[in-house]
JSON list of C-alpha atoms in Angstrom, two decimals:
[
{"chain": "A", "resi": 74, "resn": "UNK", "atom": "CA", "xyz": [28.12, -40.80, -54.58]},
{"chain": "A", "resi": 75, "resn": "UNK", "atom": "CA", "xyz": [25.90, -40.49, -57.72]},
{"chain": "A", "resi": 76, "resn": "UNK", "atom": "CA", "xyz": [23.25, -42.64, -56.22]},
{"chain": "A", "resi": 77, "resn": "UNK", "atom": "CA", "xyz": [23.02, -40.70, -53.51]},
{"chain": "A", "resi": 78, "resn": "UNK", "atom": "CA", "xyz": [22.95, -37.35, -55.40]},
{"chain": "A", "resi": 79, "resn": "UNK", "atom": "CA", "xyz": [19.85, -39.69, -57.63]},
{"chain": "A", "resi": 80, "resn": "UNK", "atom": "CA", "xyz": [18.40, -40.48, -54.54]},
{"chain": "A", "resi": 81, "resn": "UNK", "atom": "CA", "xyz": [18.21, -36.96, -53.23]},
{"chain": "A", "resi": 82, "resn": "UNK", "atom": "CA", "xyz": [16.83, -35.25, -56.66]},
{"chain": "A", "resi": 83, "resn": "UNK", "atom": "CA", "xyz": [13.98, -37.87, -56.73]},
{"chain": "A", "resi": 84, "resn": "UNK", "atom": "CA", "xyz": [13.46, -37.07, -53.21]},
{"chain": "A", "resi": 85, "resn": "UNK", "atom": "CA", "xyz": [13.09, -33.09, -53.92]},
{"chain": "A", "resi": 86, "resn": "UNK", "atom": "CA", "xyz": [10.94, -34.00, -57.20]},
{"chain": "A", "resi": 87, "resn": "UNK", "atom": "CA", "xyz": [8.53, -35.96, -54.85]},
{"chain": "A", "resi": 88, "resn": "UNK", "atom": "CA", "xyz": [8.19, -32.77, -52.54]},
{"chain": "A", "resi": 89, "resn": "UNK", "atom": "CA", "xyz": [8.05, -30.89, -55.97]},
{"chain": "A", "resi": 90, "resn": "UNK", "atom": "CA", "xyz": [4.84, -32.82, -56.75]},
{"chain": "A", "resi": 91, "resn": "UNK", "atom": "CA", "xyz": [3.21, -32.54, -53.41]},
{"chain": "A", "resi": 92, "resn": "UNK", "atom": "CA", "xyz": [3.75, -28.75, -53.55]},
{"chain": "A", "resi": 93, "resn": "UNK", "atom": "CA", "xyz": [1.99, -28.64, -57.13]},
{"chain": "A", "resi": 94, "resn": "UNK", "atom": "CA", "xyz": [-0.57, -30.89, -55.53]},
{"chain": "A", "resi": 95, "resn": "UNK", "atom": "CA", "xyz": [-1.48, -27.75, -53.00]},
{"chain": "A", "resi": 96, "resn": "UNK", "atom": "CA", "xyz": [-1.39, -25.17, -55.91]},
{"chain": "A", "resi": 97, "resn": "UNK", "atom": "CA", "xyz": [-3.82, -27.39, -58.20]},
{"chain": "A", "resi": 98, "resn": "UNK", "atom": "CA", "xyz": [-6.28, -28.09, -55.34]},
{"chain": "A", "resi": 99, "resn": "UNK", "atom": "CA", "xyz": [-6.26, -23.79, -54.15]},
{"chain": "A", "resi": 100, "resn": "UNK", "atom": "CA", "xyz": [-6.77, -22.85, -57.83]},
{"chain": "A", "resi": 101, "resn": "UNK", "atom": "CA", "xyz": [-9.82, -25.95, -58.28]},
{"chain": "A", "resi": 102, "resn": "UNK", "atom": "CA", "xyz": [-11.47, -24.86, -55.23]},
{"chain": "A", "resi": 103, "resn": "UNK", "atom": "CA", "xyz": [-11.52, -21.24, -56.05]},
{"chain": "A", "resi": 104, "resn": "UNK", "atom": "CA", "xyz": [-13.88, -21.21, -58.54]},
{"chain": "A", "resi": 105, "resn": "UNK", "atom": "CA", "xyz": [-16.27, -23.45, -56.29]},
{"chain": "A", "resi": 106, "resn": "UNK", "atom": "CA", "xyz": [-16.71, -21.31, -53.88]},
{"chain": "A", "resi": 107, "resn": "UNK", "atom": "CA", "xyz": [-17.28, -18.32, -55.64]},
{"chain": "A", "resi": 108, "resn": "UNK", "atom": "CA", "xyz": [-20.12, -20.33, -57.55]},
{"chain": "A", "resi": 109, "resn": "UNK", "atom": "CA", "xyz": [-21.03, -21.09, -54.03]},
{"chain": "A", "resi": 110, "resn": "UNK", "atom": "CA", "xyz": [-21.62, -17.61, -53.28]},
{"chain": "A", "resi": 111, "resn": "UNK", "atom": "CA", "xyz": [-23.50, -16.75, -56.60]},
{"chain": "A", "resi": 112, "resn": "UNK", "atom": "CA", "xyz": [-25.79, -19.57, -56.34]},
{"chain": "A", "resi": 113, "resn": "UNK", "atom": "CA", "xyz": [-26.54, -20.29, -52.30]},
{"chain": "A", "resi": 114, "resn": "UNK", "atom": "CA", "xyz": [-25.61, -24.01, -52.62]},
{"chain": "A", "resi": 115, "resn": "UNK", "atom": "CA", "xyz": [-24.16, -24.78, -49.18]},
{"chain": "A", "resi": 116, "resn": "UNK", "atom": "CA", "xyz": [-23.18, -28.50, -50.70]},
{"chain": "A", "resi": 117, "resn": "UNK", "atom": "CA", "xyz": [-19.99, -27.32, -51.89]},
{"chain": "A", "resi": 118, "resn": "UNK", "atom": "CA", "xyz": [-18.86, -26.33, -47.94]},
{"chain": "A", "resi": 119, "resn": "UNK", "atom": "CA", "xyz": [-18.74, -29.84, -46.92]},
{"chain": "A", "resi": 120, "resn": "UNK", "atom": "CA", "xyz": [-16.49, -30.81, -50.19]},
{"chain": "A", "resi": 121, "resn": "UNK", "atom": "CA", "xyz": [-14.11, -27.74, -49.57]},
{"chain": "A", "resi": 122, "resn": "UNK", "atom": "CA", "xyz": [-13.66, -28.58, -46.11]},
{"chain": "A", "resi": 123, "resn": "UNK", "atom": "CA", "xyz": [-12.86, -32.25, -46.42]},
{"chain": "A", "resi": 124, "resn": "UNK", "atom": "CA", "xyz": [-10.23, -31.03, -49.11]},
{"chain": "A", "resi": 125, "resn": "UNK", "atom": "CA", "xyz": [-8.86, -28.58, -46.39]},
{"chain": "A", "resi": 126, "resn": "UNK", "atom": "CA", "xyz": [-8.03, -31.95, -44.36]},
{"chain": "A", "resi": 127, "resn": "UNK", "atom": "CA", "xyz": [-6.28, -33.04, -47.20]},
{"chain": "A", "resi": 128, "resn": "UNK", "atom": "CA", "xyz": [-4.46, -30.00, -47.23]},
{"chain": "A", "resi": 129, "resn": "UNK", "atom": "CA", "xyz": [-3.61, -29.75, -43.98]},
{"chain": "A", "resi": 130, "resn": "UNK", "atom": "CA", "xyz": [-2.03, -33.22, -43.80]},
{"chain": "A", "resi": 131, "resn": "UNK", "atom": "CA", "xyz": [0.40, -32.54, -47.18]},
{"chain": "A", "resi": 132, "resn": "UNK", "atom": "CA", "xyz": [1.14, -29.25, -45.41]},
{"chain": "A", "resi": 133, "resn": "UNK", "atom": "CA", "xyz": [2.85, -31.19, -42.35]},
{"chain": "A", "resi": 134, "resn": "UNK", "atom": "CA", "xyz": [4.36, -33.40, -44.85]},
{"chain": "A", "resi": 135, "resn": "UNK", "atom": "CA", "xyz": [6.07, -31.58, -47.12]},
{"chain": "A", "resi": 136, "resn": "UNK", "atom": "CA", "xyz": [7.67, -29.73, -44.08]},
{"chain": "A", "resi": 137, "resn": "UNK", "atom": "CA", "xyz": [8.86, -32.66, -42.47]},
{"chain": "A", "resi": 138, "resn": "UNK", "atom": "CA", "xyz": [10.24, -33.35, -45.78]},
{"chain": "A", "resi": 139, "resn": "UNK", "atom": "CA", "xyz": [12.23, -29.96, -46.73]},
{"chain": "A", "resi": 140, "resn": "UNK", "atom": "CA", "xyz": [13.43, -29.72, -43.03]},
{"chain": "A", "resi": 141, "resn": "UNK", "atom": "CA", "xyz": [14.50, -33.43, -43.11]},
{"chain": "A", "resi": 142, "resn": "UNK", "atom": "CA", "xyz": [16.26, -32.88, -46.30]},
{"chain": "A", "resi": 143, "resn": "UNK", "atom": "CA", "xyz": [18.01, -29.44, -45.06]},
{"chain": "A", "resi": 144, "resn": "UNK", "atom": "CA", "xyz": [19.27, -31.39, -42.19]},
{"chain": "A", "resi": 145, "resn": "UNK", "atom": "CA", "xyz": [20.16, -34.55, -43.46]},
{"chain": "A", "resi": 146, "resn": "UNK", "atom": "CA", "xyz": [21.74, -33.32, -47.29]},
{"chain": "A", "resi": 147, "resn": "UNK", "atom": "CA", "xyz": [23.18, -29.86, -46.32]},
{"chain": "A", "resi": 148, "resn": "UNK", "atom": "CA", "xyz": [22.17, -28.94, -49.55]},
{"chain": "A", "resi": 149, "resn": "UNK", "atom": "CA", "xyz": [23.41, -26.09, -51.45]},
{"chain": "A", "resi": 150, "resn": "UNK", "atom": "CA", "xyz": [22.95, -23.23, -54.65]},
{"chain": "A", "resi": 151, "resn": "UNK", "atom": "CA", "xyz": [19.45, -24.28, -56.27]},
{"chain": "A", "resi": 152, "resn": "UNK", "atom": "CA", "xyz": [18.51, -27.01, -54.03]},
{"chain": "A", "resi": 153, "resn": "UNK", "atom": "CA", "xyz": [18.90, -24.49, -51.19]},
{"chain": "A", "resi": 154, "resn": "UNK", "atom": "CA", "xyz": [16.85, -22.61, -52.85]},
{"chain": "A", "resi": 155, "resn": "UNK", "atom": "CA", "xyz": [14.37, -24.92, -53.95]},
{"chain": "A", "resi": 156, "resn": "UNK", "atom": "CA", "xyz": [13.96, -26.00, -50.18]},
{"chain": "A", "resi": 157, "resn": "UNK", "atom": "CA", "xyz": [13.55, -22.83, -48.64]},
{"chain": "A", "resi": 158, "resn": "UNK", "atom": "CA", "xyz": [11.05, -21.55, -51.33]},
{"chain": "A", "resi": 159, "resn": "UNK", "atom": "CA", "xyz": [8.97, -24.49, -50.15]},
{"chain": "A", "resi": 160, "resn": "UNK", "atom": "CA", "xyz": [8.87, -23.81, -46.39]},
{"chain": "A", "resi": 161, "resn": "UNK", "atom": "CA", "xyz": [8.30, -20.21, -47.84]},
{"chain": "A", "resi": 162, "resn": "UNK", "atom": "CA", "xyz": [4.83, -20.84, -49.73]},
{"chain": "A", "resi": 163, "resn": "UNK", "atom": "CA", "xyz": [2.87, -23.96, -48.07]},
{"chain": "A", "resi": 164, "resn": "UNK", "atom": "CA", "xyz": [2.29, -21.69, -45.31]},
{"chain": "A", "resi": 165, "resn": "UNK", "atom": "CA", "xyz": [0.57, -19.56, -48.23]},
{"chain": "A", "resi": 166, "resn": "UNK", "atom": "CA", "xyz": [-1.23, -22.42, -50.09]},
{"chain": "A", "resi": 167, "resn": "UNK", "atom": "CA", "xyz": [-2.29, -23.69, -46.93]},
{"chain": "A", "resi": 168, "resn": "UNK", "atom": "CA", "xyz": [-3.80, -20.37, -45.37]},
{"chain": "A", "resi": 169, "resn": "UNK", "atom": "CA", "xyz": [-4.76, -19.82, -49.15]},
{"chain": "A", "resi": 170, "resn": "UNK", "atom": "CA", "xyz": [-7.01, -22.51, -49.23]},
{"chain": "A", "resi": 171, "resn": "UNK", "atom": "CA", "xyz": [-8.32, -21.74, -45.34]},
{"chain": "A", "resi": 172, "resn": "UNK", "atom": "CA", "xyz": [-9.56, -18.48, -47.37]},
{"chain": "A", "resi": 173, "resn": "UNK", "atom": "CA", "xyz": [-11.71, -20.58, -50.05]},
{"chain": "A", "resi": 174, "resn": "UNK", "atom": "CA", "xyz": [-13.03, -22.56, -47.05]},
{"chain": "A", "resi": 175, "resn": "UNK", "atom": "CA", "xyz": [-14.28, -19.55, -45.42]},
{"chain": "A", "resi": 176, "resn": "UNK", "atom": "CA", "xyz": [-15.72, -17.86, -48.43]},
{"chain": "A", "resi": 177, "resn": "UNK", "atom": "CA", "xyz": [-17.80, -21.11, -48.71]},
{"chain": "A", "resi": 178, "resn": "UNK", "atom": "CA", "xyz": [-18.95, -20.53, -45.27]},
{"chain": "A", "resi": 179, "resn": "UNK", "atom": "CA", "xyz": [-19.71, -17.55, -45.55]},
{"chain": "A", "resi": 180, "resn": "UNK", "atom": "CA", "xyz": [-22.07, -17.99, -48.58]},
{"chain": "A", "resi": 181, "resn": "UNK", "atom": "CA", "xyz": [-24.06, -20.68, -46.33]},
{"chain": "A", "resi": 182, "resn": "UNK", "atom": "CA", "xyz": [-25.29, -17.66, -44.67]},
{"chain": "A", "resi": 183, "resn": "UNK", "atom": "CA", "xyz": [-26.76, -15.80, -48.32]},
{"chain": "A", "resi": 184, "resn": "UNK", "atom": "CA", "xyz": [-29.47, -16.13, -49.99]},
{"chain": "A", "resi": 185, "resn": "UNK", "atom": "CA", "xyz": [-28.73, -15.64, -53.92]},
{"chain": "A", "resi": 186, "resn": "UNK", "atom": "CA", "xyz": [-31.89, -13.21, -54.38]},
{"chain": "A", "resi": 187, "resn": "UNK", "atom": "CA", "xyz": [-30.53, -11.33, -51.28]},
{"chain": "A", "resi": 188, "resn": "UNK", "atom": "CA", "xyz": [-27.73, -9.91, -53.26]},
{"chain": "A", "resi": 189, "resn": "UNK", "atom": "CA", "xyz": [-27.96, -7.21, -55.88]},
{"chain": "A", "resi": 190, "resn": "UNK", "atom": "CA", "xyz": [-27.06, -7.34, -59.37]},
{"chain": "A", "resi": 191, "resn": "UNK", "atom": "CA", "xyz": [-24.36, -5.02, -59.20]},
{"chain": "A", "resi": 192, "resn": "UNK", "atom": "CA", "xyz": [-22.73, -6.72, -56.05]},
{"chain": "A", "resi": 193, "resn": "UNK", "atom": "CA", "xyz": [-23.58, -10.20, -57.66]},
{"chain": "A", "resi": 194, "resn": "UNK", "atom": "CA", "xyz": [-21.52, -9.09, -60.63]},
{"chain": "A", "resi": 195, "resn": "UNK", "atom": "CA", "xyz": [-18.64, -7.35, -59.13]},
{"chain": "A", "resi": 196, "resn": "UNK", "atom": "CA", "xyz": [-18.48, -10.74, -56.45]},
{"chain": "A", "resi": 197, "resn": "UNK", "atom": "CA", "xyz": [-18.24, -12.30, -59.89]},
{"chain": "A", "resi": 198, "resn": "UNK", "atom": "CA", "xyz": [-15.18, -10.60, -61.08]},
{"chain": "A", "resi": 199, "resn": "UNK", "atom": "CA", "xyz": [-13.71, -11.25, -57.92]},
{"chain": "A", "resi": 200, "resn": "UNK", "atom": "CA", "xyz": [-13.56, -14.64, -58.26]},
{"chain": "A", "resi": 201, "resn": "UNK", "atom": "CA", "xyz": [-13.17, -14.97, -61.63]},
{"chain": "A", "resi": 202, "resn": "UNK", "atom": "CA", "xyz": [-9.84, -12.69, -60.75]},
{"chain": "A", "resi": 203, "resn": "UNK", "atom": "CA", "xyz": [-8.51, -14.01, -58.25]},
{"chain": "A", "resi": 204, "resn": "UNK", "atom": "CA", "xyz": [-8.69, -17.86, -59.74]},
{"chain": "A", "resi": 205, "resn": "UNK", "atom": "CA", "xyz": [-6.69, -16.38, -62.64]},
{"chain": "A", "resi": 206, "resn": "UNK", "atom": "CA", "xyz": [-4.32, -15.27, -60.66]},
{"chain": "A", "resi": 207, "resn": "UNK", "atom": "CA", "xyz": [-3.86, -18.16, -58.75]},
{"chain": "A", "resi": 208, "resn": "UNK", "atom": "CA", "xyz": [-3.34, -20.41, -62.20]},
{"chain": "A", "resi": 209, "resn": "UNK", "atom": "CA", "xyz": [-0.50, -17.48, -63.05]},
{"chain": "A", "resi": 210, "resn": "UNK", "atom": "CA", "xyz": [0.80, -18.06, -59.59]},
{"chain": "A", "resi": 211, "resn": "UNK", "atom": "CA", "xyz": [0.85, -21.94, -60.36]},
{"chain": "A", "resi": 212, "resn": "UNK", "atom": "CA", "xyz": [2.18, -21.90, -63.82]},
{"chain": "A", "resi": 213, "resn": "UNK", "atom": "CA", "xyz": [4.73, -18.93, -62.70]},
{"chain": "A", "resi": 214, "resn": "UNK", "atom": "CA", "xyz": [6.30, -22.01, -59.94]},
{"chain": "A", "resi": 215, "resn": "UNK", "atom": "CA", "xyz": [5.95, -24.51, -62.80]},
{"chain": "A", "resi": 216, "resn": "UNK", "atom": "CA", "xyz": [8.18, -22.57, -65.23]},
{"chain": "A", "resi": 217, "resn": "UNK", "atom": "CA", "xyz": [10.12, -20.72, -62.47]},
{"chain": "A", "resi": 218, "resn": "UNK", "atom": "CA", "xyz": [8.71, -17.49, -64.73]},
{"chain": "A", "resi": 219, "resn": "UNK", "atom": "CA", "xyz": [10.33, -14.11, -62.82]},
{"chain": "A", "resi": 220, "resn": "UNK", "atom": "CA", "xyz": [7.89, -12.07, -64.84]},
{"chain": "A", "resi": 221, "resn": "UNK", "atom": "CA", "xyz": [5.30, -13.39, -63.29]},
{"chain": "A", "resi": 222, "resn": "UNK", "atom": "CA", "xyz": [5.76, -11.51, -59.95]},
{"chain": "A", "resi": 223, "resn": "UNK", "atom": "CA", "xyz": [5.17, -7.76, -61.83]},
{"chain": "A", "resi": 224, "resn": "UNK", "atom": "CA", "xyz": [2.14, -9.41, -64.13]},
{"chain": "A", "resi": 225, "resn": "UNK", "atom": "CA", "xyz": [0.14, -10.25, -60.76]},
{"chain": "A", "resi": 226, "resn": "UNK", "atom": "CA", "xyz": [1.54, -7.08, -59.11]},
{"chain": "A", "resi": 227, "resn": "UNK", "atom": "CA", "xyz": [-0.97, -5.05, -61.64]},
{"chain": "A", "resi": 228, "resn": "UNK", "atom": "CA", "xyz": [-3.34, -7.42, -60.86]},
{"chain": "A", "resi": 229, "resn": "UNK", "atom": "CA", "xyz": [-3.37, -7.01, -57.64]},
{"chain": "A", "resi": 230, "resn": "UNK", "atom": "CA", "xyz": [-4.11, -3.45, -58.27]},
{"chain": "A", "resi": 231, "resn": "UNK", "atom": "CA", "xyz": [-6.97, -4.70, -60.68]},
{"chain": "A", "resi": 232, "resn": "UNK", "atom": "CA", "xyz": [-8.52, -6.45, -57.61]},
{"chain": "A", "resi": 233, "resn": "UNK", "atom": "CA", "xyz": [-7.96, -3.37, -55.33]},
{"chain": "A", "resi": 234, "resn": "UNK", "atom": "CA", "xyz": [-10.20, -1.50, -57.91]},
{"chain": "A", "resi": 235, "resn": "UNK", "atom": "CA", "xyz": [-12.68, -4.33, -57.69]},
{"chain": "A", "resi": 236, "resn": "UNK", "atom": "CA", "xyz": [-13.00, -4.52, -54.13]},
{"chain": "A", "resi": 237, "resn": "UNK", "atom": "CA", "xyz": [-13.66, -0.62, -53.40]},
{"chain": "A", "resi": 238, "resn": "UNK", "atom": "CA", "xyz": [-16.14, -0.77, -55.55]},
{"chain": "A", "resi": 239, "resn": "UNK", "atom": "CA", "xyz": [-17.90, -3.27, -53.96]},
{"chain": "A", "resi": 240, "resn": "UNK", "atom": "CA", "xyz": [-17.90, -1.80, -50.68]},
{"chain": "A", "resi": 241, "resn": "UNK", "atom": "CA", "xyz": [-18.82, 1.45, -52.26]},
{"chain": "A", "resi": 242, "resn": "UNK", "atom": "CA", "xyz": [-22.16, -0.72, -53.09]},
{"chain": "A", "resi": 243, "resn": "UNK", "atom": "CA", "xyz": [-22.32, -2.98, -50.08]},
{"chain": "A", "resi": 244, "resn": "UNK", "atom": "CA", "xyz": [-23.00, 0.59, -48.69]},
{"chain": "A", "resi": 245, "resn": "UNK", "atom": "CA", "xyz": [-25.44, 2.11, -50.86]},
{"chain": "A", "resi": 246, "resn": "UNK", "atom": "CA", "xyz": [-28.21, 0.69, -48.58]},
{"chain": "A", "resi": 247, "resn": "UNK", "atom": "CA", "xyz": [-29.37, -1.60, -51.38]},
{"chain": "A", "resi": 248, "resn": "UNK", "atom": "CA", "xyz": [-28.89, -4.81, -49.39]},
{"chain": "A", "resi": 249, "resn": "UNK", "atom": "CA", "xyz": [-30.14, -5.79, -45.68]},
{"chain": "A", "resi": 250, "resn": "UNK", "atom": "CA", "xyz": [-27.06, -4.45, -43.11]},
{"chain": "A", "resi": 251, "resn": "UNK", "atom": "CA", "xyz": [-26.65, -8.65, -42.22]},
{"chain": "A", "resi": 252, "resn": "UNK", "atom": "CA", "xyz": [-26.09, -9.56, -46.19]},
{"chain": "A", "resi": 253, "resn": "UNK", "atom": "CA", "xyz": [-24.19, -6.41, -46.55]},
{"chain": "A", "resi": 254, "resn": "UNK", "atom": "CA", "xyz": [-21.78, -7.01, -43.78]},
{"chain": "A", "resi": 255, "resn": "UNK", "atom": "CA", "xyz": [-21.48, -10.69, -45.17]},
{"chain": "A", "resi": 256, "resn": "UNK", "atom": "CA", "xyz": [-20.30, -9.91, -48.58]},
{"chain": "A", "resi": 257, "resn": "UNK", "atom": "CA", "xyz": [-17.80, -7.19, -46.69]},
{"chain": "A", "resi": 258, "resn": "UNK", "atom": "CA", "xyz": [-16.17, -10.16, -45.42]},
{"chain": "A", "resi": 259, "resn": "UNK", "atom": "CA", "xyz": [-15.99, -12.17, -48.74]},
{"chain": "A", "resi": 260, "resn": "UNK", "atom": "CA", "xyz": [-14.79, -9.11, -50.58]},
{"chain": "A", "resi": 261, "resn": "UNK", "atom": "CA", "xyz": [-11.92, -9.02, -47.98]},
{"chain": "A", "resi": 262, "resn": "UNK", "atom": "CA", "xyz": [-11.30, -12.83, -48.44]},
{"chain": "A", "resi": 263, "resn": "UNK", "atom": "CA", "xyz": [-10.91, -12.58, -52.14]},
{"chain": "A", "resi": 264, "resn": "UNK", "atom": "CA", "xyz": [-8.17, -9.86, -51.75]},
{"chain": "A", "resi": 265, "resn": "UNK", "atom": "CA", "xyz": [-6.30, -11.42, -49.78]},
{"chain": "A", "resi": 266, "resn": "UNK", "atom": "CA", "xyz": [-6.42, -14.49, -51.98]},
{"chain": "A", "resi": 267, "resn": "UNK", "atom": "CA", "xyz": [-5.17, -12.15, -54.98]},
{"chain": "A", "resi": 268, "resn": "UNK", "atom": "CA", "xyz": [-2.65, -11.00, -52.53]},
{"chain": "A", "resi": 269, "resn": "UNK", "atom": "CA", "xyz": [-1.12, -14.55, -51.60]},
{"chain": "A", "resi": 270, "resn": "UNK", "atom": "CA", "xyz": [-1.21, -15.08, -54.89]},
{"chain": "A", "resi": 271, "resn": "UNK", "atom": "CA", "xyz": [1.47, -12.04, -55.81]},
{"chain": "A", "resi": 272, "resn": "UNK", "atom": "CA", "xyz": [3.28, -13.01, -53.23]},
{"chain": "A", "resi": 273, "resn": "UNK", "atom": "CA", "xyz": [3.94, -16.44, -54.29]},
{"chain": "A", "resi": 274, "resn": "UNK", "atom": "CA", "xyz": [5.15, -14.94, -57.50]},
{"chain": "A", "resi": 275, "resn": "UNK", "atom": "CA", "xyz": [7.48, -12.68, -55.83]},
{"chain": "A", "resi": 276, "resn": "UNK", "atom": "CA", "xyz": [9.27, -16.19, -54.16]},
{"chain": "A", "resi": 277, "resn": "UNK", "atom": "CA", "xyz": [9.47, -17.46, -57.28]},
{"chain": "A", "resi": 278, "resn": "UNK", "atom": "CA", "xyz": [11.71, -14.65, -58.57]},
{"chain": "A", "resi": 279, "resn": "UNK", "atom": "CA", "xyz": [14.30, -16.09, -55.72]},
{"chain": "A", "resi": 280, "resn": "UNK", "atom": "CA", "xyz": [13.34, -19.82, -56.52]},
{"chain": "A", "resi": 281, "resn": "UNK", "atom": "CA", "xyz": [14.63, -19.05, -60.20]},
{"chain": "A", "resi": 282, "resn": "UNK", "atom": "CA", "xyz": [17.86, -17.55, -59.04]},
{"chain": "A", "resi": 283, "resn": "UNK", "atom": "CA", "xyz": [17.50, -13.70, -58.42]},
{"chain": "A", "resi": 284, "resn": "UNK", "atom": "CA", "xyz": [19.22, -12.15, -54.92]},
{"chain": "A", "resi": 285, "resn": "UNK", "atom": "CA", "xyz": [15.55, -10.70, -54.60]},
{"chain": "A", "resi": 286, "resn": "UNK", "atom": "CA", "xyz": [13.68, -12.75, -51.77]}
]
């Protein structure tokens, strides 16, 4: 009976590490595509979308895994937990990463000189925000940290702030209507990232043991 209970722990640390394995590669991808997007280098869309593959296949994997476990071990209290907050976020981290994909698209179609250096900067901030919050969001699931969830729930409001005033200049006419209506999407794309990103924290406040789910 205690090889079997062995056997099963090593099996949930080995979905454990394929989970972290999603969060590094979101939070590592991030930052290239906002540099992407600052810089017009379309190179960087190619290695982003090859990683997406990657993603995609660990995504079926570690839910074949969790459900096969759920069925097969019945398990109970933390493990339960454990298992559900899985099936709960790789949807996240793998949509997550579908958003760093598209930003990288999208920045295929800019020219860096067509942007100006207010929207430039604010696109900046963006980024820069929304990879911070996704290494909180990674290090809150590391250390099963509760507080995390209210820390990135003010930063979400930080990137609310961030994106209004980017649209506020995307419509100030100081842009051509095509680059304008461009960066509209990718200012969209990075709140949504900051917004996965919350959300992750907020399962990890039932991961660590709170009723809240």
């Amino acid at each position: 009976m205690a090889e079997h209970r062995q056997e099963f722990h090593r099996e949930l640390d080995g979905i454990e590490a394929k989970v972290i394995e999603l969060f590094a590669m979101v939070a590592e991808d991030l930052p290239t595509a906002t540099q992407a997007v600052l810089t017009g280098n379309n190179e960087a869309l190619q290695l982003l979308a090859e990683r997406d593959r990657v993603i995609d296949g660990l995504y079926a994997e570690i839910e074949e895994l969790v459900n096969r476990e759920i069925l097969l071990q019945a398990p109970v209290a933390s493990d339960l937990r454990f298992l559900l907050s899985v099936l709960r976020i790789v949807p996240e981290l793998e949509r997550s990463h579908d958003l760093v994909v598209e930003i990288a698209h999208l920045a295929d179609h800019i020219l860096s000189e067509d942007l100006s250096p207010r929207s430039r900067g604010l696109i900046e901030r963006m980024g820069n925000l929304a990879s911070d919050m996704w290494r909180q969001a990674a290090d809150a699931w590391n250390e099963r940290d509760r507080s995390a969830a209210f820390a990135l729930g003010a930063r979400v409001i930080e990137m609310d702030d961030l994106h209004a005033s980017l649209v506020a200049e995307l419509a100030s006419g100081r842009m051509a209507l095509p680059v304008a209506m461009e960066m509209r999407l990718v200012a969209r794309l990075y709140k949504r990232l900051g917004a996965h990103a919350a959300n992750i924290a907020r399962r990890v406040v039932y991961l660590a043991g709170s009723a809240v789910g």
